[in-house]
Amino acid sequence: MSVKLNTKHLAGFVREEEFDNIWSQVELAHRTLHEHSGAGSDFLGWVDLPANYDKAEFARIQAAAAKIQSDSDVLIVIGIGGSYLGARAAIEAMTSPFYNDTAKETPKIYFCGNNISSSYLQTLLRLCEGKRVSVNIISKSGTTTEPAVAFRVFKDYLEKTVGKEEAKKRIYATTDAKKGTLKELADTEGYETFVVPDDVGGRFSVLTAVGLLPIAVAGLDIAQLMAGAAEARTKLAATGKENDCYRYAAARNILYRKGKKVEMLACYEPAFAMMNEWYKQLFGESEGKDQRGLLPTSVIFSTDLHSMGQYIQDGQRILFETVVDIKHPKEELFIEKAADNFDGLNFLAEQNMSYVNRKAMEGTILAHTDGGVPNLVLEVNSLSEFDLGYLIYFFEKTCAISGYLLGINPFDQPGVENYKKNMFALLGKPGYEGAKAELEAKLN
């Protein structure tokens, strides 16, 4: 199995009978999910996606990726939230945080449309100078402010640098199948389009064209990614306590009910940093409702042991850790012995660096649990395409079950709209005139 939950470090924090007591609720959450009988049931397309995805579109994604690889030095991926986090997280996890510096046979991939920074976009435009550029705009509606502004900039850039006709061949739109501003523009201009499924929310969309096109452009095997997710779909379908996904969801909720308000996802591989960010969106946007839900946070160890480590060890006892233990790193580094032992580190010599990293992990888990911080460990075989596909599905299903255990709809995000209304009013968007004066009075 690609992902295994280790709960031995919960001893002293959670008793086995507490799993027994909550399990009927887990089984109810399972039925609610699989019978499509709960809140958000219109957004459950991700559940069977690894088996039922559109094979014809998948082939078009692979073909488009090959074309971009052959005619582009740079791919600009424009999207926000789930429309970019999953792709970036997967690319960096399966390659490295240095993908753009090490890519030789594939284009550099830059992400934008996830902020409203003029400095960020100007820098990115300079990076594109003299390069062959393609653009993947990802937006279901085409009107979300951040990606819409970035797309306006890069559409104009392409049309000015290569001409309108060539630009049409270099713009790929991932959007709604039938409607919306971006879909209409793509049909008018003749952009190649891919579908954001109606029944898959953005934060669950990494295994759709939303994530698959950029991931394939990076030269990664998206067929294996889907195979890993398909394996997870099969393995995680049973309701017994041997289902580690359900056991993880149960443990999170038991700890929450005991007063733990924060889950800190920790990993000892820097390549996992953007996966941490994807996890935070997945769980934060899914569970943070009705003044309920765990606050998802993250760290990369051992780096953050020199900053956040102090708080985790000695701060308020409001959190627990979930440690992602990558069993097999992509590369090894053997530590040689120094003849003069100038740094006093010969006790680390003549072994692989991953061994040292593992002992740092084991020592930290023991220190934190001794300090009163419960630890769960997710043992992940590797960050290969297959194993990462399995892990993505594992997290998605955990999130759904956890949400139903909380008694909320895990698939909507009503709170996200509040800031948009205020921003539109303050910017003078037509239709928001009444709110503008009221908000300006509050600010002043």
XYZ file of C-alpha atoms in Angstrom:
444
model
C 0.000 0.000 0.000
C 1.355 3.435 -0.958
C 0.084 5.212 2.188
C -0.123 3.706 5.657
C -1.288 5.404 8.871
C 0.844 4.815 11.955
C -0.970 5.716 15.188
C 1.495 4.320 17.741
C 2.460 7.846 18.811
C -1.164 8.555 19.770
C -0.721 6.293 22.813
C -1.492 8.362 25.878
C -3.637 10.775 23.858
C -6.290 8.557 22.217
C -7.489 5.163 23.403
C -8.530 2.396 21.014
C -12.033 2.363 22.473
C -12.406 5.966 21.310
C -12.015 4.701 17.745
C -14.679 2.078 18.535
C -17.022 4.769 19.842
C -16.739 7.013 16.781
C -16.806 4.282 14.156
C -20.570 4.221 13.675
C -20.302 7.905 12.747
C -17.502 7.092 10.296
C -19.691 4.433 8.673
C -22.531 6.947 8.401
C -20.176 9.453 6.773
C -19.108 6.720 4.332
C -22.715 5.995 3.369
C -23.487 9.696 3.068
C -20.562 10.099 0.678
C -21.089 7.020 -1.458
C -24.886 7.252 -1.584
C -24.713 10.953 -2.523
C -27.183 11.692 0.261
C -25.432 14.539 2.066
C -24.768 18.234 1.628
C -22.650 19.003 -1.422
C -23.612 15.814 -3.235
C -23.483 17.666 -6.562
C -19.690 17.860 -6.192
C -18.727 14.220 -5.775
C -17.343 13.586 -9.256
C -13.850 13.202 -7.783
C -14.876 10.030 -5.890
C -14.944 7.813 -8.987
C -12.858 10.053 -11.242
C -9.756 7.788 -11.196
C -11.802 5.049 -12.880
C -14.291 7.105 -14.878
C -12.255 9.986 -16.270
C -12.704 10.995 -19.919
C -10.135 8.876 -21.769
C -10.487 10.853 -25.022
C -9.777 14.148 -23.260
C -6.900 12.487 -21.394
C -5.316 11.622 -24.755
C -5.813 15.224 -25.913
C -4.088 16.438 -22.730
C -1.104 14.225 -23.491
C -1.011 15.458 -27.093
C -1.250 19.108 -26.046
C 1.526 18.580 -23.497
C 3.758 17.087 -26.200
C 3.052 20.062 -28.465
C 3.882 22.561 -25.715
C 7.084 20.662 -24.969
C 8.068 20.854 -28.640
C 7.257 24.496 -29.347
C 7.635 26.327 -26.015
C 10.403 27.328 -23.652
C 7.930 28.565 -21.039
C 4.423 27.578 -20.009
C 2.499 30.213 -18.050
C -0.215 28.580 -15.925
C -2.855 31.087 -14.852
C -5.195 30.141 -12.022
C -5.909 30.607 -8.344
C -6.660 28.231 -5.469
C -7.393 24.750 -6.725
C -6.778 25.936 -10.267
C -3.041 26.109 -9.654
C -2.077 24.683 -6.245
C -2.525 21.013 -7.129
C -0.487 21.225 -10.327
C 2.350 23.173 -8.751
C 2.373 20.923 -5.679
C 2.504 17.744 -7.758
C 5.235 19.029 -10.081
C 7.506 20.103 -7.227
C 6.818 16.960 -5.183
C 7.646 14.616 -8.056
C 10.628 16.621 -9.348
C 12.022 19.190 -6.909
C 11.552 22.807 -5.789
C 14.248 23.543 -8.412
C 12.194 22.255 -11.354
C 12.590 25.425 -13.412
C 16.355 25.491 -12.844
C 16.894 21.845 -13.740
C 14.358 21.277 -16.554
C 16.207 20.545 -19.799
C 13.836 18.615 -22.052
C 10.656 20.316 -20.846
C 9.552 23.957 -20.597
C 9.929 26.080 -17.513
C 6.550 26.407 -15.812
C 5.549 29.604 -14.046
C 2.308 30.186 -12.159
C 0.423 33.460 -11.953
C -3.116 34.725 -11.529
C -2.914 33.729 -7.866
C -2.258 37.260 -6.598
C -2.831 40.884 -7.598
C 0.806 41.982 -7.425
C 2.020 44.226 -10.247
C 5.645 43.499 -9.319
C 5.096 39.754 -9.638
C 3.577 40.038 -13.120
C 6.194 42.509 -14.373
C 8.981 40.170 -13.267
C 7.289 37.248 -14.988
C 6.886 39.227 -18.203
C 10.619 39.971 -18.178
C 11.366 36.272 -17.696
C 9.393 35.587 -20.882
C 11.352 38.024 -23.054
C 12.960 36.238 -25.993
C 11.322 32.929 -25.041
C 8.729 30.820 -26.850
C 5.692 31.089 -24.573
C 2.431 29.162 -24.224
C -0.372 29.947 -21.771
C -2.784 27.671 -19.906
C -5.626 29.755 -18.468
C -7.633 27.814 -15.872
C -10.944 29.303 -14.780
C -14.449 27.856 -14.758
C -16.076 31.251 -15.278
C -13.290 33.363 -16.719
C -14.243 36.287 -14.484
C -12.402 35.532 -11.223
C -10.408 38.720 -10.683
C -6.874 37.436 -10.121
C -6.611 35.008 -13.065
C -8.722 37.231 -15.322
C -6.323 40.167 -14.874
C -3.271 37.943 -15.454
C -4.835 36.397 -18.558
C -5.637 39.831 -19.970
C -1.939 40.726 -19.544
C -0.553 37.524 -21.105
C -3.105 37.363 -23.915
C -2.014 40.872 -24.874
C 1.658 39.879 -24.502
C 1.301 36.909 -26.850
C -0.710 38.809 -29.443
C 1.906 41.575 -29.508
C 4.932 39.272 -29.642
C 3.790 36.489 -31.999
C 0.652 37.892 -33.598
C -3.005 37.145 -32.986
C -3.165 34.007 -35.138
C -0.124 32.355 -33.567
C -1.309 33.404 -30.102
C -4.505 31.409 -30.639
C -2.385 28.280 -31.101
C -0.472 28.945 -27.885
C -3.387 29.555 -25.541
C -5.027 26.562 -23.872
C -8.210 27.163 -21.870
C -9.302 24.839 -19.076
C -12.840 25.941 -18.304
C -16.529 25.045 -18.202
C -17.700 22.611 -20.879
C -20.595 24.754 -22.097
C -20.836 28.234 -20.625
C -19.008 31.198 -19.149
C -16.944 34.135 -20.323
C -13.774 32.111 -20.890
C -15.612 29.336 -22.752
C -17.219 31.894 -25.059
C -13.885 33.583 -25.739
C -12.156 30.230 -26.361
C -14.839 29.210 -28.859
C -14.654 32.576 -30.632
C -10.852 32.611 -30.817
C -10.373 28.894 -31.436
C -8.280 28.063 -28.370
C -7.930 24.387 -27.544
C -10.103 23.753 -24.511
C -10.206 21.254 -21.677
C -12.994 20.754 -19.167
C -13.374 21.691 -15.521
C -16.043 19.115 -14.589
C -19.284 20.503 -13.148
C -19.238 17.940 -10.338
C -15.638 18.469 -9.162
C -14.837 21.491 -6.994
C -11.600 23.389 -7.545
C -9.721 22.066 -4.526
C -10.542 18.481 -5.610
C -9.602 19.067 -9.255
C -5.901 18.212 -9.476
C -6.660 14.873 -11.175
C -8.725 16.594 -13.891
C -7.397 18.634 -16.805
C -6.906 21.457 -14.279
C -3.843 19.716 -12.894
C -3.043 17.106 -15.517
C -2.030 19.421 -18.377
C 0.685 21.339 -16.474
C 1.854 18.116 -14.809
C 2.174 16.395 -18.197
C 4.046 19.379 -19.651
C 6.599 18.887 -16.855
C 7.306 15.442 -18.340
C 5.602 13.470 -15.585
C 3.606 10.301 -16.200
C -0.017 11.294 -15.669
C -1.195 7.765 -16.515
C 0.699 6.482 -13.473
C -0.660 9.361 -11.383
C -4.193 8.260 -12.262
C -3.302 4.606 -11.677
C -2.191 5.424 -8.140
C -5.429 7.305 -7.481
C -7.405 4.375 -8.911
C -5.621 2.014 -6.551
C -6.524 4.291 -3.639
C -10.157 4.408 -4.761
C -10.294 0.613 -4.586
C -8.292 0.145 -1.388
C -10.092 2.892 0.539
C -13.641 1.776 -0.255
C -14.140 -0.535 2.761
C -15.647 0.773 6.011
C -13.611 -1.320 8.444
C -11.014 0.143 10.805
C -8.261 -1.270 8.609
C -9.115 1.579 6.197
C -6.314 3.985 7.096
C -8.037 6.906 5.387
C -11.099 6.513 7.607
C -8.958 5.887 10.671
C -7.092 9.122 9.958
C -10.396 11.011 9.622
C -11.556 9.470 12.903
C -8.319 10.375 14.717
C -8.519 13.985 13.522
C -12.073 14.287 14.835
C -11.336 12.572 18.145
C -8.482 15.006 18.763
C -10.662 17.937 17.686
C -13.337 16.942 20.186
C -10.637 16.774 22.875
C -9.854 20.438 22.303
C -7.150 20.295 19.643
C -7.886 23.147 17.256
C -4.880 22.996 14.924
C -3.503 20.235 12.699
C 0.093 20.801 11.668
C 1.167 18.809 8.603
C 4.907 18.167 8.793
C 7.238 16.671 6.226
C 11.014 16.273 6.159
C 11.289 16.714 2.373
C 11.411 20.325 1.056
C 9.878 19.080 -2.202
C 6.662 18.584 -0.220
C 6.286 22.281 0.672
C 3.675 23.032 -2.001
C 1.811 19.826 -1.163
C 1.525 21.350 2.313
C -0.082 24.395 0.700
C -2.479 22.214 -1.285
C -3.425 20.364 1.918
C -4.148 23.687 3.636
C -6.566 24.745 0.930
C -8.203 21.326 0.733
C -8.928 21.082 4.448
C -9.242 24.776 5.291
C -11.799 25.546 2.595
C -13.655 22.283 3.225
C -13.860 22.260 7.033
C -13.716 25.895 8.147
C -17.445 26.608 8.458
C -20.003 27.503 11.104
C -17.177 28.378 13.523
C -16.013 24.768 13.338
C -13.095 22.816 11.939
C -9.408 22.277 12.532
C -7.060 25.044 11.404
C -4.687 23.397 8.873
C -1.094 24.606 9.169
C 2.173 23.171 7.911
C 5.915 22.995 8.411
C 8.922 21.573 6.618
C 11.338 19.954 9.044
C 14.085 20.113 10.002
C 14.031 23.701 8.640
C 11.096 24.866 10.739
C 12.368 23.169 13.889
C 14.606 26.237 14.098
C 11.579 28.568 14.084
C 8.235 26.904 14.831
C 9.877 24.097 16.781
C 9.936 26.134 19.983
C 6.194 26.800 19.893
C 5.358 23.193 19.054
C 7.485 21.931 21.932
C 6.512 24.447 24.621
C 3.561 26.520 23.381
C -0.170 26.093 23.957
C -1.394 22.508 23.772
C -3.894 23.323 21.014
C -2.350 21.321 18.191
C -1.430 17.893 16.940
C 0.978 16.927 14.184
C 0.487 14.721 11.158
C 3.925 13.733 9.887
C 4.250 12.709 6.243
C 7.065 10.164 6.279
C 8.505 9.674 2.773
C 10.106 6.234 3.015
C 12.214 6.378 -0.144
C 13.699 9.733 -1.213
C 14.216 10.382 -4.919
C 17.988 10.641 -4.494
C 20.587 9.637 -1.919
C 23.714 11.419 -0.719
C 26.474 9.483 1.023
C 28.266 11.378 3.800
C 32.029 10.937 3.519
C 34.373 10.817 6.502
C 36.667 13.850 6.980
C 40.229 12.970 7.959
C 40.595 15.876 10.392
C 36.946 15.801 11.577
C 37.084 19.630 11.470
C 33.375 20.030 12.222
C 33.029 17.158 14.683
C 30.491 15.436 12.417
C 32.295 12.184 11.694
C 29.687 10.460 13.841
C 27.339 11.087 10.885
C 29.785 9.808 8.280
C 29.725 6.666 6.172
C 25.952 6.537 5.881
C 23.286 8.075 3.683
C 21.928 11.515 4.518
C 18.395 10.101 4.467
C 19.347 8.039 7.535
C 20.279 11.228 9.388
C 17.013 12.837 8.271
C 15.044 9.851 9.540
C 16.721 9.980 12.955
C 15.902 13.705 13.113
C 12.277 12.802 12.408
C 12.169 10.025 14.992
C 13.840 12.180 17.643
C 11.456 15.060 16.967
C 8.353 12.876 17.182
C 9.518 11.554 20.541
C 10.328 15.054 21.834
C 6.993 16.472 20.751
C 4.900 13.589 22.072
C 6.807 13.733 25.371
C 5.948 17.440 25.386
C 2.244 16.716 25.078
C 1.725 16.988 21.319
C -0.080 14.001 19.726
C 1.531 12.733 16.515
C 0.043 10.810 13.625
C 2.387 9.461 10.952
C 1.407 8.939 7.316
C 3.974 6.567 5.851
C 4.253 7.265 2.108
C 6.277 4.861 -0.016
C 7.761 7.537 -2.298
C 6.936 10.667 -4.275
C 6.629 8.780 -7.550
C 3.654 9.446 -9.826
C 1.826 6.326 -8.642
C 2.372 6.962 -4.939
C 1.520 10.646 -5.176
C -1.710 9.823 -7.030
C -2.590 7.491 -4.182
C -1.766 10.159 -1.567
C -3.828 12.841 -3.332
C -6.898 10.608 -3.337
C -6.191 9.561 0.269
C -6.250 13.213 1.405
C -9.339 14.029 -0.652
C -11.350 11.173 0.807
C -10.130 11.878 4.339
C -11.296 15.454 3.890
C -14.773 14.416 2.756
C -15.253 11.932 5.606
C -13.881 14.420 8.147
C -16.274 17.092 6.921
C -19.294 14.872 7.311
C -18.081 13.862 10.787
C -18.053 17.577 11.641
C -21.621 17.928 10.403
C -20.825 20.465 7.708
C -20.883 20.576 3.902
C -17.275 19.832 2.883
C -17.834 20.935 -0.712
C -18.924 24.574 -0.555
C -17.038 27.734 0.417
C -19.556 30.461 1.289
C -17.055 32.513 3.272
C -14.781 33.008 0.264
C -17.318 35.345 -1.342
C -17.304 37.962 1.427
C -13.967 39.567 0.601
C -14.864 39.641 -3.099
C -18.021 41.673 -2.462
C -16.073 44.244 -0.463
C -13.250 44.396 -3.021
C -15.656 44.861 -5.930
C -17.512 47.622 -4.091
C -14.319 49.493 -3.194
C -13.084 49.196 -6.792
C -16.341 50.633 -8.127
C -17.607 47.588 -9.982
C -21.036 48.295 -11.510
C -23.823 47.031 -9.280
C -21.946 47.608 -6.028
C -22.451 51.382 -5.742
C -24.539 51.241 -2.579
C -21.972 49.242 -0.630
C -19.051 51.417 -1.753
C -19.943 54.452 0.358
C -20.704 52.318 3.410
C -17.376 50.481 3.221
C -15.381 53.664 2.635
C -17.009 55.186 5.705
C -15.903 52.182 7.769
C -12.345 52.499 6.477
C -12.231 56.219 7.253
